[in-house]
mmCIF file of C-alpha atoms in Angstrom:
data_model
loop_
_atom_site.group_PDB
_atom_site.id
_atom_site.type_symbol
_atom_site.label_atom_id
_atom_site.label_comp_id
_atom_site.label_asym_id
_atom_site.label_seq_id
_atom_site.Cartn_x
_atom_site.Cartn_y
_atom_site.Cartn_z
ATOM 1 C CA MET A 1 -45.209 93.353 175.723
ATOM 2 C CA SER A 2 -44.765 96.488 173.632
ATOM 3 C CA LEU A 3 -43.192 96.585 170.187
ATOM 4 C CA ALA A 4 -40.296 98.634 171.568
ATOM 5 C CA ALA A 5 -39.541 95.891 174.111
ATOM 6 C CA VAL A 6 -39.629 93.210 171.419
ATOM 7 C CA LEU A 7 -37.184 95.160 169.233
ATOM 8 C CA ALA A 8 -34.758 95.942 172.079
ATOM 9 C CA TRP A 9 -31.578 94.068 172.979
ATOM 10 C CA ARG A 10 -32.221 94.283 176.726
ATOM 11 C CA PRO A 11 -33.297 92.544 178.807
ATOM 12 C CA PHE A 12 -33.439 89.937 176.029
ATOM 13 C CA PRO A 13 -33.511 90.250 172.206
ATOM 14 C CA TYR A 14 -36.803 88.422 171.617
ATOM 15 C CA GLY A 15 -37.536 89.996 168.245
ATOM 16 C CA TYR A 16 -33.992 89.729 166.901
ATOM 17 C CA LEU A 17 -33.617 86.081 167.909
ATOM 18 C CA ALA A 18 -36.991 85.262 166.363
ATOM 19 C CA ALA A 19 -35.857 86.921 163.128
ATOM 20 C CA PHE A 20 -32.492 85.121 163.341
ATOM 21 C CA TYR A 21 -34.028 81.651 163.607
ATOM 22 C CA THR A 22 -36.687 82.420 161.018
ATOM 23 C CA ILE A 23 -33.963 83.291 158.510
ATOM 24 C CA LEU A 24 -31.927 80.232 159.526
ATOM 25 C CA LEU A 25 -34.980 77.999 159.108
ATOM 26 C CA ALA A 26 -35.643 79.479 155.666
ATOM 27 C CA ALA A 27 -32.025 78.797 154.685
ATOM 28 C CA VAL A 28 -32.244 75.149 155.764
ATOM 29 C CA VAL A 29 -35.623 74.665 154.049
ATOM 30 C CA SER A 30 -34.394 76.179 150.759
ATOM 31 C CA ARG A 31 -33.203 73.758 148.106
ATOM 32 C CA PRO A 32 -29.449 73.536 147.433
ATOM 33 C CA SER A 33 -28.185 76.554 145.508
ATOM 34 C CA PRO A 34 -25.167 78.894 145.609
ATOM 35 C CA ARG A 35 -27.616 81.690 146.406
ATOM 36 C CA ARG A 36 -28.550 79.952 149.650
ATOM 37 C CA ARG A 37 -25.477 81.542 151.249
ATOM 38 C CA LEU A 38 -27.131 84.953 150.866
ATOM 39 C CA PHE A 39 -29.291 84.073 153.863
ATOM 40 C CA PHE A 40 -26.191 84.612 155.997
ATOM 41 C CA LEU A 41 -25.937 88.319 155.138
ATOM 42 C CA PRO A 42 -28.874 89.527 157.286
ATOM 43 C CA LEU A 43 -27.566 87.369 160.132
ATOM 44 C CA LEU A 44 -24.217 89.130 159.870
ATOM 45 C CA ALA A 45 -25.969 92.498 159.838
ATOM 46 C CA MET A 46 -27.850 91.676 163.049
ATOM 47 C CA THR A 47 -24.653 90.357 164.622
ATOM 48 C CA TRP A 48 -22.888 93.613 163.828
ATOM 49 C CA GLN A 49 -25.759 95.493 165.435
ATOM 50 C CA LEU A 50 -25.462 93.312 168.539
ATOM 51 C CA LEU A 51 -21.741 93.990 168.828
ATOM 52 C CA SER A 52 -22.290 97.717 168.291
ATOM 53 C CA ASP A 53 -25.063 98.004 170.897
ATOM 54 C CA SER A 54 -23.554 98.482 174.342
ATOM 55 C CA GLN A 55 -26.931 97.751 175.946
ATOM 56 C CA ALA A 56 -26.891 94.052 175.066
ATOM 57 C CA GLY A 57 -26.330 91.696 177.997
ATOM 58 C CA TYR A 58 -24.140 88.689 178.656
ATOM 59 C CA LEU A 59 -26.900 86.138 178.047
ATOM 60 C CA SER A 60 -27.786 87.742 174.720
ATOM 61 C CA GLY A 61 -24.175 87.701 173.555
ATOM 62 C CA ALA A 62 -23.554 84.102 174.635
ATOM 63 C CA LEU A 63 -26.734 82.752 173.033
ATOM 64 C CA TRP A 64 -26.174 84.752 169.860
ATOM 65 C CA PHE A 65 -22.600 83.491 169.580
ATOM 66 C CA CYS A 66 -23.674 79.825 169.663
ATOM 67 C CA SER A 67 -26.521 80.514 167.239
ATOM 68 C CA LEU A 68 -24.143 82.196 164.798
ATOM 69 C CA LEU A 69 -21.854 79.149 164.812
ATOM 70 C CA THR A 70 -24.808 76.898 164.027
ATOM 71 C CA ALA A 71 -25.940 79.203 161.224
ATOM 72 C CA SER A 72 -22.460 79.429 159.697
ATOM 73 C CA ASP A 73 -22.254 75.629 159.661
ATOM 74 C CA TYR A 74 -25.697 75.008 158.143
ATOM 75 C CA ILE A 75 -25.514 77.868 155.622
ATOM 76 C CA LEU A 76 -21.851 78.325 154.674
ATOM 77 C CA VAL A 77 -20.030 75.081 155.496
ATOM 78 C CA THR A 78 -22.533 72.245 155.027
ATOM 79 C CA ASP A 79 -24.862 71.563 152.111
ATOM 80 C CA VAL A 80 -27.433 70.342 154.609
ATOM 81 C CA GLN A 81 -29.997 68.709 152.320
ATOM 82 C CA ARG A 82 -27.334 66.677 150.501
ATOM 83 C CA GLU A 83 -24.909 65.923 153.335
ATOM 84 C CA LEU A 84 -27.156 65.385 156.372
ATOM 85 C CA ARG A 85 -29.779 62.682 156.666
ATOM 86 C CA LEU A 86 -31.964 60.995 159.230
ATOM 87 C CA THR A 87 -31.208 57.424 160.224
ATOM 88 C CA GLY A 88 -33.551 54.470 159.947
ATOM 89 C CA GLU A 89 -36.417 54.523 157.490
ATOM 90 C CA HIS A 90 -35.671 58.091 156.417
ATOM 91 C CA THR A 91 -32.100 57.345 155.320
ATOM 92 C CA ALA A 92 -32.847 57.065 151.611
ATOM 93 C CA GLN A 93 -35.207 60.058 151.514
ATOM 94 C CA ASN A 94 -34.299 62.597 148.818
ATOM 95 C CA ILE A 95 -35.097 65.667 150.874
ATOM 96 C CA GLU A 96 -34.043 68.292 148.323
ATOM 97 C CA ASN A 97 -36.803 67.173 145.945
ATOM 98 C CA ALA A 98 -39.426 66.741 148.664
ATOM 99 C CA PRO A 99 -42.481 69.033 149.000
ATOM 100 C CA LEU A 100 -42.177 72.204 151.059
ATOM 101 C CA ILE A 101 -44.008 70.842 154.112
ATOM 102 C CA VAL A 102 -41.727 67.785 154.218
ATOM 103 C CA ARG A 103 -38.611 69.952 153.955
ATOM 104 C CA LEU A 104 -39.991 72.226 156.675
ATOM 105 C CA ASN A 105 -40.513 69.312 159.075
ATOM 106 C CA TRP A 106 -37.056 68.013 158.199
ATOM 107 C CA ALA A 107 -35.462 71.421 158.866
ATOM 108 C CA VAL A 108 -37.219 71.852 162.220
ATOM 109 C CA ASN A 109 -36.047 68.375 163.229
ATOM 110 C CA LEU A 110 -32.478 69.276 162.299
ATOM 111 C CA LEU A 111 -32.451 72.611 164.147
ATOM 112 C CA CYS A 112 -33.948 71.013 167.254
ATOM 113 C CA SER A 113 -31.357 68.199 167.301
ATOM 114 C CA SER A 114 -28.181 70.008 168.278
ATOM 115 C CA ARG A 115 -26.460 66.730 169.192
ATOM 116 C CA GLY A 116 -27.613 64.989 166.032
ATOM 117 C CA ILE A 117 -29.587 62.286 167.853
ATOM 118 C CA GLY A 118 -31.405 60.255 165.204
ATOM 119 C CA TRP A 119 -29.184 61.639 162.446
ATOM 120 C CA ALA A 120 -26.335 59.998 160.558
ATOM 121 C CA HIS A 121 -23.905 62.675 161.804
ATOM 122 C CA GLY A 122 -24.893 62.070 165.460
ATOM 123 C CA PRO A 123 -22.651 60.571 168.151
ATOM 124 C CA ARG A 124 -21.616 56.986 167.480
ATOM 125 C CA VAL A 125 -20.379 56.244 170.991
ATOM 126 C CA ARG A 126 -23.000 54.273 172.872
ATOM 127 C CA SER A 127 -24.079 55.842 176.180
ATOM 128 C CA PRO A 128 -23.287 53.885 179.359
ATOM 129 C CA ARG A 129 -26.052 51.665 180.686
ATOM 130 C CA ALA A 130 -28.291 53.541 183.109
ATOM 131 C CA THR A 131 -27.996 52.481 186.729
ATOM 132 C CA VAL A 132 -31.069 51.404 188.666
ATOM 133 C CA THR A 133 -31.859 54.047 191.290
ATOM 134 C CA SER A 134 -34.886 55.308 193.135
ATOM 135 C CA ARG A 135 -36.782 58.415 192.046
ATOM 136 C CA TRP A 136 -35.850 60.441 195.149
ATOM 137 C CA LYS A 137 -32.201 59.436 195.020
ATOM 138 C CA PHE A 138 -32.105 60.539 191.386
ATOM 139 C CA ILE A 139 -33.750 63.895 192.230
ATOM 140 C CA ALA A 140 -31.303 64.483 195.098
ATOM 141 C CA LYS A 141 -28.371 63.680 192.827
ATOM 142 C CA GLN A 142 -29.599 66.125 190.181
ATOM 143 C CA ILE A 143 -30.079 68.892 192.772
ATOM 144 C CA VAL A 144 -26.516 68.426 194.026
ATOM 145 C CA ARG A 145 -25.241 68.464 190.444
ATOM 146 C CA PHE A 146 -27.207 71.639 189.711
ATOM 147 C CA ILE A 147 -25.811 73.440 192.774
ATOM 148 C CA ALA A 148 -22.268 72.336 191.925
ATOM 149 C CA SER A 149 -22.691 73.541 188.327
ATOM 150 C CA GLN A 150 -23.932 76.950 189.492
ATOM 151 C CA LEU A 151 -21.005 77.349 191.897
ATOM 152 C CA LEU A 152 -18.570 76.356 189.159
ATOM 153 C CA PHE A 153 -20.214 78.783 186.717
ATOM 154 C CA ASP A 154 -19.890 81.632 189.231
ATOM 155 C CA ALA A 155 -16.262 80.742 189.925
ATOM 156 C CA VAL A 156 -15.391 80.694 186.222
ATOM 157 C CA ASN A 157 -17.007 84.116 185.712
ATOM 158 C CA LEU A 158 -15.413 85.823 188.717
ATOM 159 C CA HIS A 159 -12.831 87.441 186.468
ATOM 160 C CA THR A 160 -15.556 89.503 184.769
ATOM 161 C CA ARG A 161 -15.982 91.574 187.936
ATOM 162 C CA TRP A 162 -12.484 92.983 187.521
ATOM 163 C CA ASN A 163 -12.248 92.921 183.745
ATOM 164 C CA PRO A 164 -12.189 96.567 182.565
ATOM 165 C CA ALA A 165 -13.529 95.443 179.186
ATOM 166 C CA LEU A 166 -16.863 94.599 180.796
ATOM 167 C CA VAL A 167 -17.371 97.896 182.612
ATOM 168 C CA ASP A 168 -19.602 100.671 181.263
ATOM 169 C CA HIS A 169 -18.140 102.986 178.631
ATOM 170 C CA MET A 170 -15.115 100.789 177.951
ATOM 171 C CA GLY A 171 -14.502 98.226 175.263
ATOM 172 C CA LEU A 172 -12.180 95.305 174.790
ATOM 173 C CA VAL A 173 -9.800 97.446 172.778
ATOM 174 C CA HIS A 174 -8.912 99.201 176.051
ATOM 175 C CA ALA A 175 -8.568 96.028 178.081
ATOM 176 C CA GLY A 176 -5.035 95.074 177.132
ATOM 177 C CA LEU A 177 -3.386 91.795 176.184
ATOM 178 C CA ALA A 178 -3.746 90.069 179.561
ATOM 179 C CA TRP A 179 -7.547 90.270 179.670
ATOM 180 C CA ARG A 180 -7.828 89.115 176.070
ATOM 181 C CA VAL A 181 -5.821 86.016 177.012
ATOM 182 C CA VAL A 182 -8.127 85.414 179.994
ATOM 183 C CA GLY A 183 -11.214 85.808 177.814
ATOM 184 C CA THR A 184 -9.860 83.414 175.195
ATOM 185 C CA ALA A 185 -8.843 80.809 177.781
ATOM 186 C CA GLY A 186 -12.350 80.969 179.200
ATOM 187 C CA THR A 187 -13.803 79.641 175.939
ATOM 188 C CA LEU A 188 -11.464 76.651 175.622
ATOM 189 C CA PRO A 189 -13.531 74.354 177.896
ATOM 190 C CA ILE A 190 -16.307 74.633 175.303
ATOM 191 C CA MET A 191 -14.170 72.556 172.946
ATOM 192 C CA GLN A 192 -14.167 69.758 175.528
ATOM 193 C CA ASP A 193 -17.931 69.824 176.079
ATOM 194 C CA PRO A 194 -19.389 66.432 175.043
ATOM 195 C CA ILE A 195 -22.399 68.124 173.442
ATOM 196 C CA MET A 196 -20.156 70.251 171.231
ATOM 197 C CA ARG A 197 -17.891 67.317 170.385
ATOM 198 C CA ALA A 198 -20.943 65.225 169.525
ATOM 199 C CA GLY A 199 -21.706 67.233 166.423
ATOM 200 C CA GLU A 200 -22.760 70.781 167.285
ATOM 201 C CA LEU A 201 -19.403 72.196 166.209
ATOM 202 C CA ASP A 202 -17.598 71.051 163.131
ATOM 203 C CA SER A 203 -13.821 70.704 163.534
ATOM 204 C CA ARG A 204 -13.358 73.165 160.675
ATOM 205 C CA VAL A 205 -14.718 76.033 162.749
ATOM 206 C CA ASN A 206 -12.758 75.402 165.962
ATOM 207 C CA PHE A 207 -10.022 77.807 164.908
ATOM 208 C CA SER A 208 -12.554 80.508 164.118
ATOM 209 C CA VAL A 209 -14.113 80.008 167.566
ATOM 210 C CA ILE A 210 -10.788 80.728 169.242
ATOM 211 C CA MET A 211 -10.142 83.748 167.028
ATOM 212 C CA TRP A 212 -13.642 85.039 167.763
ATOM 213 C CA ALA A 213 -12.935 84.782 171.482
ATOM 214 C CA TRP A 214 -9.519 86.424 171.034
ATOM 215 C CA ASN A 215 -11.146 89.396 169.353
ATOM 216 C CA GLY A 216 -13.644 89.632 172.189
ATOM 217 C CA ALA A 217 -16.774 89.249 170.095
ATOM 218 C CA TRP A 218 -18.470 86.934 172.583
ATOM 219 C CA GLU A 219 -18.024 89.065 175.698
ATOM 220 C CA LEU A 220 -18.151 92.458 174.020
ATOM 221 C CA PRO A 221 -21.883 92.990 174.566
ATOM 222 C CA GLN A 222 -21.708 92.403 178.332
ATOM 223 C CA ARG A 223 -22.235 94.952 181.044
ATOM 224 C CA ILE A 224 -21.774 94.768 184.795
#
């Protein structure tokens, strides 16, 4: 893969996402300080570049949007090393005074646990007891669920085929009020997703999610 392909938004922003998560990891590893919020500035700069680049695709915009919410929580909203902690034997660990390698392992664990499993902020509702089923019956059930999910995903995104905001050389500012309402309504099921409600999104940012969708930031970098 050439350097130009790595630093391009299409077909996928490999280089930019790698830089994004490297900066986010550095912010989580850094000890508590008011200056820690400065890590968010380069993330905003890359986000602005994504929104300004009409070549970026739908997948890039969707993944970037979720990543930006995570970064805003861990950098701007939550003092991660003082407010978040692992459960069990690690509960009393003073992570902010730990060596760099310990803080690095802790940060990687946090970023890889979007639902907070094993963390004090994780879901407290106990999962239902697993039913006893055969291997092949389980595989068949998962295949049916996968097909149904794909059909539902396609049905939900049918409106993008007629949305003038997602056609070449046009932006959401030309789409009109009706399509902005459709785009905003399309993000509301995210708030009901059990993964999001389990800890990925803090309730303090729900309003900003809706406003982001209203302004079209999520679907702006999509092309048909």
